[in-house]
């Protein structure tokens, strides 16, 4: 049976609370290799690779074959020290917390030589009250990073069997850093997101979650679920004001009749709200991606907490129904079937701290200009930055959101599972109210990998070990993750355990669920096969094309600008990538002798293949 869920979505555009302040920690940073006495300047947010590069201690890993010369970094431990003056923070605040938005990955954090935190997950933020450790004037923050490669290998050695894909599966860390068929191996560490002071008194708003109870052409009934933390019992009132757009253009309704009583600790309160003649959020090409703004005023003891956000109204449904062909797999947006046009999204830089709000805006605008309406955030990368989702919200780009698991089997010990639960809880809470979110997906290609990639034979598993590994991962993706996702506290939305359902070599992949069709490229089938292989939903396929010659000049020495050079080979991460391009090229074109011409013809080849596929999909929409 297909379940239909209806939601309201919100995203934070500005966060301002009169009794709560957020201040990015400013100060000077230095770093060093553990065991060394020599410190160098560091930039936070950043990574150890970028800091080494900025200090000219390593060569640019993207130039020539320099990637080989920086592999030692992943096996070392590193230390960062930040000196900051907290005079700009009012120490009289009852609560002064340090919020670490992104620590990659294994770290011990010391403030005034006191251990305040231990981190073990790149995908989580970390928050700790530090009021008792702070002093007026200068303070010192020290962060010791342990090699994730060494840590992963230590965890792997505890098992009596080998899990594919190496030590990376034991680390809750961006899997692409360990190398992929599209990118280099650069296993880094560092403070890759800002560190902020959060000061508050009496009450802190933890989250606001608007849920649609009813929506039609004339009215939208909404429950605003407000979660707060209070350090005492408080009585007050709460007002909600909604309006069109991201600025206050027209008030739709203002209600100041909500009494509020908070007990000490965590409070969850629900406030009803109605919007007349609601405007829906639509995806690119179907109408306006309409956004509403709202603000909440929480008043008590002549004090006011002010919270301002935006949200979009939409319904989204993943339709999976048995039919005469197999089982459907498509989306309805606001009750109407929608034909998805999009791409898979991977991190825009190996070192994500270098990606700016302008970069996110640019790539989403490119997707919109190409008439796309969906992007899939791929599970071997990162949960994207807030700016990415904001731009998708504003431009009507739906998001298929993978959880960060890809092409491997993962451990199932209690510590790992609890870490994952905390990660999923935080990421779903952060992203659940963006109108762009259409689907949560448990992983990338794990189901088909276990069934089709020959791991049982490769690693010579016993029947007992094989059954245990399969059961562990089935439980993770079919019970634990959706259990967190569907808890009423966090989100109710479409969930797909593993993408795709079937491998591309199996006939079922054309009739049930989504498909990653790699018969073209990996299977070296002709482009015309795209006219025959039309799945219910094509979530991944492609063909490699080379960047323009002027781009090659930026990262390849002039003396190596030829196809078989060591540097050009180093930048091809697919095991037979150039050979595959050459084989396809020879079927259709005369293979050029000049490197510059070979590049250009590879682009023509790619265009031929992608046009064939896209036109076939559109004919069969």
XYZ file of C-alpha atoms in Angstrom:
621
model
C 0.000 0.000 0.000
C 1.269 3.469 -0.838
C 1.253 5.904 2.055
C 0.601 9.547 1.289
C 2.216 12.135 3.522
C 1.572 15.864 3.570
C 4.030 18.337 5.017
C 4.858 21.930 5.616
C 8.462 23.066 5.153
C 10.587 25.749 6.778
C 14.093 27.007 6.494
C 15.999 29.473 8.590
C 17.002 32.677 6.843
C 17.894 34.641 9.934
C 18.293 33.656 13.556
C 17.868 36.370 16.144
C 16.727 35.937 19.725
C 16.942 38.837 22.111
C 17.899 36.587 25.006
C 20.074 34.316 22.871
C 23.075 35.460 20.859
C 25.285 33.612 18.372
C 28.803 34.883 17.752
C 31.357 33.256 15.484
C 34.563 32.635 17.389
C 37.202 34.990 16.070
C 40.855 34.569 16.879
C 44.244 33.547 15.590
C 44.873 29.883 14.819
C 47.997 27.800 14.478
C 48.559 24.130 13.701
C 51.338 21.591 13.801
C 52.025 17.941 13.148
C 51.918 15.910 16.338
C 55.444 15.298 17.599
C 56.731 18.529 16.086
C 57.452 21.765 17.971
C 56.955 23.959 14.914
C 53.616 25.780 14.569
C 52.281 27.356 11.380
C 49.403 29.726 10.753
C 45.996 28.151 10.097
C 42.704 29.323 8.633
C 39.477 28.266 10.338
C 37.215 27.005 8.833
C 39.633 24.918 6.805
C 41.469 21.602 6.555
C 44.972 20.417 7.303
C 45.635 20.030 3.568
C 44.690 23.621 2.781
C 46.712 24.898 5.742
C 49.769 22.916 4.618
C 49.259 24.279 1.113
C 48.867 27.888 2.319
C 52.137 27.564 4.235
C 53.870 26.097 1.159
C 54.612 22.887 3.078
C 53.101 20.743 0.331
C 52.597 21.150 -3.381
C 49.126 21.643 -4.838
C 47.659 18.109 -4.746
C 45.542 18.840 -7.825
C 48.498 19.816 -9.998
C 50.457 17.302 -12.044
C 50.854 14.039 -10.095
C 51.353 15.807 -6.752
C 48.516 13.780 -5.238
C 51.020 10.968 -4.673
C 53.321 13.209 -2.628
C 50.663 14.177 -0.058
C 49.408 10.714 0.927
C 51.514 10.760 4.104
C 49.212 13.408 5.608
C 46.370 10.949 6.229
C 48.503 8.821 8.570
C 49.587 11.679 10.847
C 47.933 13.262 13.876
C 47.546 17.038 13.953
C 47.004 19.744 16.544
C 45.276 23.121 16.235
C 45.494 25.933 18.775
C 43.234 28.975 18.733
C 43.825 32.066 20.859
C 40.792 34.266 21.373
C 39.671 37.101 23.587
C 36.180 36.624 24.974
C 35.710 40.169 26.253
C 33.040 40.614 23.565
C 31.007 37.904 25.322
C 29.033 38.886 28.393
C 30.254 36.408 30.977
C 27.217 37.192 33.121
C 25.115 35.084 30.746
C 23.738 32.035 32.537
C 24.760 29.759 29.675
C 27.729 30.171 27.356
C 28.063 27.302 24.897
C 30.592 26.534 22.211
C 29.008 25.062 19.113
C 31.369 23.223 16.745
C 29.403 23.036 13.494
C 31.819 20.701 11.721
C 34.805 18.755 13.064
C 36.511 16.297 10.707
C 36.524 13.694 12.343
C 38.288 12.247 15.429
C 39.192 15.036 17.817
C 39.765 15.857 21.476
C 38.984 19.464 22.343
C 40.561 21.302 25.267
C 39.648 24.732 26.659
C 42.030 26.188 29.242
C 43.753 22.778 29.258
C 40.502 21.074 30.287
C 39.125 18.316 28.068
C 35.628 19.524 27.171
C 34.675 17.326 24.223
C 35.563 14.253 22.166
C 34.285 14.053 18.581
C 33.942 11.063 16.262
C 31.567 12.056 13.450
C 32.115 14.554 10.644
C 28.369 14.716 9.972
C 27.405 15.977 13.438
C 27.754 19.288 15.221
C 28.994 19.332 18.805
C 27.799 21.609 21.585
C 29.155 22.080 25.108
C 28.574 24.630 27.898
C 31.922 26.289 28.621
C 30.968 29.079 31.021
C 32.960 27.605 33.900
C 36.130 27.380 31.783
C 36.115 30.903 30.314
C 38.000 33.827 31.744
C 38.177 37.494 30.839
C 40.895 38.309 28.367
C 42.724 35.664 26.389
C 41.595 32.025 26.250
C 43.121 29.024 24.497
C 41.287 26.349 22.546
C 43.293 23.265 21.552
C 42.025 20.559 19.217
C 43.940 17.304 18.743
C 43.049 15.350 15.590
C 43.694 11.622 15.344
C 44.296 10.068 11.925
C 40.984 8.711 10.642
C 42.873 6.168 8.528
C 44.676 4.735 11.554
C 41.481 4.857 13.613
C 39.519 3.042 10.912
C 42.156 0.335 10.624
C 42.123 -0.140 14.399
C 38.356 -0.676 14.320
C 38.637 -3.028 11.345
C 41.186 -5.189 13.191
C 38.629 -5.929 15.901
C 36.511 -7.991 13.483
C 37.214 -11.588 12.543
C 36.190 -10.857 8.924
C 36.854 -8.059 6.417
C 34.191 -5.548 5.461
C 34.233 -4.047 2.006
C 35.348 -1.178 1.392
C 38.334 -0.931 3.750
C 38.876 1.204 6.826
C 36.620 4.040 5.668
C 33.388 2.211 6.582
C 34.242 2.433 10.277
C 34.523 6.221 10.142
C 31.524 8.548 9.994
C 33.342 10.681 7.536
C 32.885 11.717 3.884
C 33.596 8.486 2.025
C 34.786 10.211 -1.161
C 37.882 11.441 0.702
C 39.239 7.884 0.461
C 39.125 8.113 -3.324
C 36.395 7.413 -5.911
C 36.190 6.811 -9.630
C 35.625 10.548 -10.070
C 38.121 12.004 -7.599
C 41.442 11.702 -5.739
C 42.258 10.182 -2.373
C 42.742 13.101 0.024
C 41.818 11.940 3.529
C 41.923 15.185 5.448
C 40.997 16.504 8.897
C 40.273 19.880 10.414
C 37.738 22.422 11.613
C 35.785 22.590 8.380
C 32.823 24.649 9.622
C 32.580 27.662 11.970
C 32.844 27.548 15.749
C 30.263 29.735 17.471
C 29.516 31.000 20.940
C 25.845 30.617 21.887
C 24.872 32.644 24.937
C 21.421 32.407 26.512
C 19.410 33.037 29.641
C 16.251 31.326 30.864
C 15.048 29.940 27.513
C 16.593 28.700 24.278
C 14.533 27.723 21.217
C 15.885 24.381 19.994
C 13.698 23.934 16.913
C 10.450 24.938 15.253
C 8.689 22.331 13.122
C 5.579 23.412 11.178
C 3.330 20.491 10.181
C 0.368 20.791 7.788
C -2.802 19.322 9.272
C -5.045 20.251 6.350
C -4.556 22.094 3.082
C -6.887 23.010 0.209
C -7.477 25.975 -2.074
C -8.983 28.086 0.679
C -7.048 27.287 3.849
C -3.925 25.684 5.275
C -4.139 24.552 8.878
C -0.711 24.270 10.481
C 0.669 23.035 13.770
C 3.815 24.864 14.802
C 5.707 22.466 17.073
C 8.104 24.546 19.160
C 10.837 22.802 21.134
C 12.510 24.860 23.849
C 15.005 24.377 26.638
C 14.346 26.212 29.885
C 16.444 26.415 33.028
C 13.443 27.304 35.199
C 9.619 27.218 35.242
C 8.255 30.118 33.192
C 4.811 31.457 32.261
C 4.378 33.690 29.224
C 2.720 34.133 25.840
C 3.635 33.216 22.293
C 2.640 35.128 19.142
C 2.917 33.950 15.537
C 2.901 36.258 12.525
C 3.059 34.976 8.933
C 3.566 36.889 5.690
C 4.395 36.475 2.021
C 8.000 36.166 0.947
C 11.246 36.480 2.833
C 10.406 40.017 3.928
C 7.286 41.234 5.707
C 5.096 42.286 2.785
C 1.595 41.471 3.975
C 0.485 40.075 7.288
C -1.877 37.165 6.814
C -2.829 36.622 10.416
C -1.566 37.706 13.782
C -2.487 35.854 16.927
C -1.329 36.778 20.407
C -3.626 34.496 22.349
C -1.305 31.555 22.980
C -0.551 31.018 26.660
C 2.773 29.344 27.366
C 3.931 27.438 30.418
C 7.412 25.956 30.440
C 8.876 23.548 32.926
C 12.567 23.203 33.636
C 14.232 21.101 30.942
C 13.042 20.294 27.418
C 9.562 21.486 26.427
C 7.550 20.639 23.315
C 4.494 22.811 22.646
C 2.083 22.877 19.704
C 0.426 26.046 18.399
C -2.306 26.032 15.749
C -2.236 28.497 12.887
C -4.221 29.011 9.689
C -3.374 30.667 6.378
C -6.249 31.624 4.105
C -5.992 31.205 0.341
C -2.590 29.519 0.623
C -0.044 29.675 -2.200
C 1.811 26.442 -2.875
C 5.534 25.900 -3.396
C 6.163 24.517 -6.883
C 9.222 23.057 -8.539
C 11.066 24.717 -11.411
C 8.865 24.825 -14.520
C 5.576 24.226 -12.727
C 5.039 27.627 -11.096
C 6.463 29.843 -8.385
C 8.585 28.376 -5.590
C 6.473 30.441 -3.188
C 7.850 31.029 0.282
C 6.145 32.328 3.390
C 7.905 34.086 6.201
C 6.930 33.885 9.819
C 8.163 35.116 13.133
C 7.533 33.946 16.674
C 7.569 36.242 19.674
C 7.903 34.471 23.007
C 7.229 36.945 25.829
C 7.835 36.442 29.545
C 8.836 38.631 32.518
C 9.089 41.737 30.290
C 11.548 39.884 28.038
C 11.070 38.775 24.440
C 12.581 35.948 22.401
C 12.273 36.598 18.681
C 12.575 33.806 16.113
C 12.246 34.437 12.365
C 12.087 31.807 9.599
C 10.529 31.044 6.228
C 8.603 28.034 4.954
C 6.916 26.681 1.853
C 3.628 24.821 1.515
C 3.588 21.689 -0.597
C 2.593 18.049 -0.645
C 4.975 15.415 -1.946
C 4.343 11.733 -2.526
C 6.565 8.949 -3.827
C 4.184 6.650 -5.676
C 5.197 2.993 -5.576
C 2.321 0.815 -6.731
C 2.187 -2.622 -8.308
C 0.976 -2.514 -11.902
C 0.922 -4.595 -15.063
C 4.612 -3.842 -15.742
C 6.073 -4.182 -12.260
C 6.059 -1.423 -9.656
C 5.899 2.309 -10.262
C 8.407 4.821 -8.924
C 7.487 8.462 -9.469
C 6.660 11.602 -7.519
C 3.503 13.623 -7.157
C 3.980 17.258 -6.244
C 0.877 19.000 -4.926
C -1.160 16.044 -6.118
C 0.165 16.028 -9.705
C 2.625 13.561 -11.268
C 5.915 15.261 -12.105
C 8.586 14.249 -14.615
C 11.984 14.603 -12.959
C 14.848 16.256 -14.832
C 18.076 16.567 -12.926
C 21.503 15.353 -11.920
C 23.514 13.840 -9.087
C 25.293 16.309 -6.807
C 28.725 15.640 -5.304
C 30.827 18.047 -3.193
C 31.959 21.023 -5.271
C 35.492 20.896 -3.827
C 37.428 18.047 -2.228
C 38.043 20.539 0.598
C 34.493 21.675 1.279
C 35.494 24.588 3.519
C 36.552 26.396 0.333
C 33.022 26.274 -1.127
C 31.255 29.619 -0.626
C 27.633 30.753 -0.641
C 28.320 32.211 -4.091
C 29.421 28.752 -5.304
C 26.189 27.154 -4.096
C 24.122 29.919 -5.653
C 25.940 29.552 -8.965
C 25.486 25.800 -9.289
C 21.779 25.901 -8.343
C 21.223 28.710 -10.843
C 22.939 26.549 -13.483
C 20.568 23.689 -12.642
C 17.574 26.006 -12.916
C 18.766 27.484 -16.213
C 19.146 23.933 -17.578
C 15.446 23.390 -16.687
C 16.276 20.845 -13.996
C 13.814 20.294 -11.178
C 15.656 17.766 -8.970
C 19.155 17.141 -7.635
C 20.229 13.967 -5.861
C 22.677 14.599 -2.999
C 24.803 11.489 -3.413
C 25.540 9.257 -0.416
C 29.319 9.116 -0.731
C 29.735 12.835 -0.124
C 28.353 15.185 2.514
C 25.049 16.500 3.717
C 25.198 19.815 1.888
C 25.601 23.222 3.479
C 22.520 25.218 4.529
C 23.124 27.595 1.614
C 22.690 24.745 -0.871
C 19.211 23.903 0.418
C 18.206 27.565 0.689
C 19.046 28.074 -2.973
C 17.100 24.932 -3.913
C 14.135 26.278 -1.928
C 14.259 29.635 -3.689
C 14.674 28.174 -7.170
C 12.236 25.278 -7.054
C 14.823 22.481 -7.166
C 13.617 19.327 -5.406
C 16.225 17.326 -3.481
C 16.622 13.566 -3.288
C 18.716 13.311 -0.123
C 20.866 10.240 0.399
C 22.138 9.472 3.865
C 25.913 9.234 3.832
C 26.489 5.563 3.073
C 27.752 4.293 -0.285
C 29.060 1.197 -2.072
C 30.165 -0.707 1.038
C 28.952 -2.728 4.012
C 28.957 -1.060 7.415
C 29.537 -2.319 10.976
C 26.639 -2.772 13.358
C 28.137 -2.532 16.857
C 26.204 -0.520 19.408
C 28.618 2.453 19.435
C 28.487 2.781 15.633
C 24.693 2.493 15.553
C 24.235 5.080 18.317
C 26.558 7.450 16.480
C 24.503 7.009 13.311
C 21.247 7.617 15.205
C 22.584 10.918 16.522
C 23.752 11.871 13.021
C 20.409 11.051 11.383
C 18.473 12.848 14.117
C 20.503 16.015 13.686
C 20.514 16.063 9.895
C 16.806 15.324 9.584
C 16.008 18.008 12.164
C 18.200 20.466 10.263
C 16.759 19.722 6.829
C 13.226 18.423 7.387
C 11.461 21.730 6.790
C 13.134 22.783 3.568
C 10.447 22.731 0.874
C 13.009 21.299 -1.545
C 13.338 17.970 0.314
C 11.371 15.297 -1.573
C 12.962 11.994 -0.526
C 15.299 10.505 2.059
C 17.302 7.541 0.787
C 19.197 5.170 3.066
C 22.254 4.594 0.890
C 23.830 4.480 -2.544
C 24.117 1.030 -4.205
C 24.598 -1.100 -1.087
C 21.687 -3.453 -1.781
C 22.828 -4.193 -5.347
C 26.485 -4.336 -4.334
C 25.845 -7.093 -1.814
C 23.818 -9.105 -4.312
C 25.860 -8.552 -7.457
C 29.445 -7.474 -6.843
C 30.839 -10.808 -5.662
C 31.963 -9.731 -2.199
C 31.006 -13.049 -0.595
C 33.439 -14.858 -2.897
C 36.105 -12.141 -2.817
C 36.320 -12.058 0.972
C 35.590 -15.778 1.443
C 32.875 -15.239 4.026
C 31.552 -18.145 5.993
C 27.799 -18.661 5.792
C 27.452 -17.283 9.320
C 29.532 -14.160 8.637
C 27.735 -13.521 5.361
C 24.337 -13.757 7.038
C 25.422 -11.511 9.911
C 26.797 -8.785 7.607
C 23.638 -8.796 5.501
C 21.334 -8.738 8.534
C 23.321 -5.910 10.135
C 22.994 -3.679 7.092
C 19.365 -4.616 6.465
C 18.584 -3.587 10.034
C 20.492 -0.308 9.671
C 18.714 0.789 6.488
C 15.301 -0.838 6.936
C 14.722 -0.375 10.664
C 17.094 1.977 12.474
C 17.295 4.879 10.008
C 13.610 4.952 9.007
C 12.716 4.515 12.675
C 14.472 7.788 13.462
C 13.138 9.466 10.323
C 9.515 8.555 10.899
C 9.453 9.396 14.561
C 6.827 12.106 14.880
C 9.343 14.322 16.633
C 11.535 14.623 13.564
C 9.827 14.060 10.220
C 7.312 12.097 8.208
C 8.396 11.930 4.581
C 9.155 9.544 1.745
C 11.930 7.009 2.403
C 13.755 4.674 0.028
C 16.093 2.195 1.739
C 18.685 1.721 -1.009
C 19.162 3.156 -4.484
C 18.717 1.313 -6.778
C 16.564 -1.720 -6.083
C 18.179 -3.930 -8.733
C 21.517 -4.041 -10.540
C 21.645 -2.728 -14.123
C 22.288 -6.208 -15.510
C 18.985 -7.585 -14.164
C 15.728 -7.255 -16.099
C 13.853 -6.211 -12.956
C 15.823 -2.946 -12.954
C 13.675 -1.751 -15.876
C 10.330 -2.580 -14.274
C 10.623 -1.918 -10.534
C 11.866 1.059 -8.553
C 14.732 3.294 -9.604
C 17.722 2.304 -11.719
C 21.418 3.109 -12.011
C 22.002 2.100 -15.602
C 25.713 1.609 -16.292
C 25.473 -0.825 -19.201
C 26.606 2.201 -21.163
C 30.082 3.141 -19.891
C 30.833 0.319 -17.423
C 29.311 -2.333 -19.700
C 30.567 -0.619 -22.905
C 27.155 -1.082 -24.555
C 26.375 1.257 -27.488
C 24.527 4.518 -26.880
C 21.544 3.149 -28.803
C 20.864 0.854 -25.840
C 19.489 3.931 -24.047
C 16.526 3.734 -26.455
C 15.710 0.277 -25.107
C 16.624 0.585 -21.430
C 13.881 2.816 -20.038
C 13.418 2.220 -16.289
C 10.653 3.539 -14.074
C 13.014 6.171 -12.667
C 16.583 6.685 -13.885
C 18.414 7.989 -10.818
C 21.961 7.504 -12.093
C 23.719 7.045 -15.437
C 26.324 8.899 -17.448
C 29.333 8.965 -19.711
C 32.667 10.619 -19.067
C 33.819 13.610 -21.087
C 37.114 15.448 -20.676
C 37.437 19.094 -19.563
C 38.438 21.703 -22.131
C 42.086 22.027 -23.128
C 42.483 25.347 -21.284
C 41.403 23.601 -18.081
C 44.028 20.891 -18.591
C 46.637 23.639 -18.835
C 45.749 24.716 -15.301
C 46.657 21.384 -13.692
C 48.971 19.587 -16.150
C 52.570 20.735 -16.886
C 53.061 21.846 -20.472
C 55.522 19.026 -21.098
C 52.863 16.434 -20.158
C 49.935 17.627 -22.253
C 49.454 14.305 -24.013
C 47.082 11.409 -23.363
C 49.520 8.886 -21.889
C 51.494 11.251 -19.659
C 51.870 10.394 -15.949
C 49.988 13.522 -14.863
C 47.103 13.019 -17.278
C 46.848 9.389 -16.155
C 46.857 10.486 -12.495
C 43.769 12.604 -13.105
C 41.799 9.680 -14.509
C 40.314 7.866 -11.514
C 38.216 5.345 -13.393
C 40.274 2.139 -13.758
C 39.789 2.009 -17.552
C 38.415 5.487 -18.183
C 40.544 6.662 -21.085
C 40.429 3.212 -22.667
C 36.626 3.296 -22.527
C 36.454 6.744 -24.122
C 38.842 5.584 -26.833
C 36.807 2.447 -27.557
C 33.539 4.387 -27.893
C 35.241 7.101 -29.942
C 36.597 4.583 -32.447
C 33.056 3.313 -33.091
C 31.844 6.693 -34.358
C 34.707 9.066 -35.067
C 38.223 9.052 -36.425
C 40.412 9.086 -33.315
C 42.463 12.312 -33.364
C 46.205 12.264 -32.845
C 46.471 15.686 -31.176
C 45.611 15.792 -27.472
C 43.566 18.970 -27.874
C 41.495 17.376 -30.641
C 41.043 14.169 -28.630
C 39.609 16.254 -25.774
C 37.149 17.981 -28.085
C 35.966 14.774 -29.730
C 35.498 13.191 -26.269
C 33.071 16.016 -25.525
C 31.187 15.406 -28.783
C 31.031 11.737 -27.829
C 29.653 12.512 -24.394
C 27.085 14.857 -25.903
C 25.960 12.112 -28.311
C 25.443 9.647 -25.487
C 23.669 11.986 -23.100
C 21.418 13.364 -25.850
C 20.408 9.827 -26.822
C 19.535 8.984 -23.218
C 17.735 12.224 -22.375
C 15.641 12.167 -25.542
C 14.685 8.541 -24.868
C 13.614 9.413 -21.331
C 11.573 12.385 -22.501
C 9.815 10.356 -25.202
C 8.828 7.809 -22.556
C 7.932 10.206 -19.760
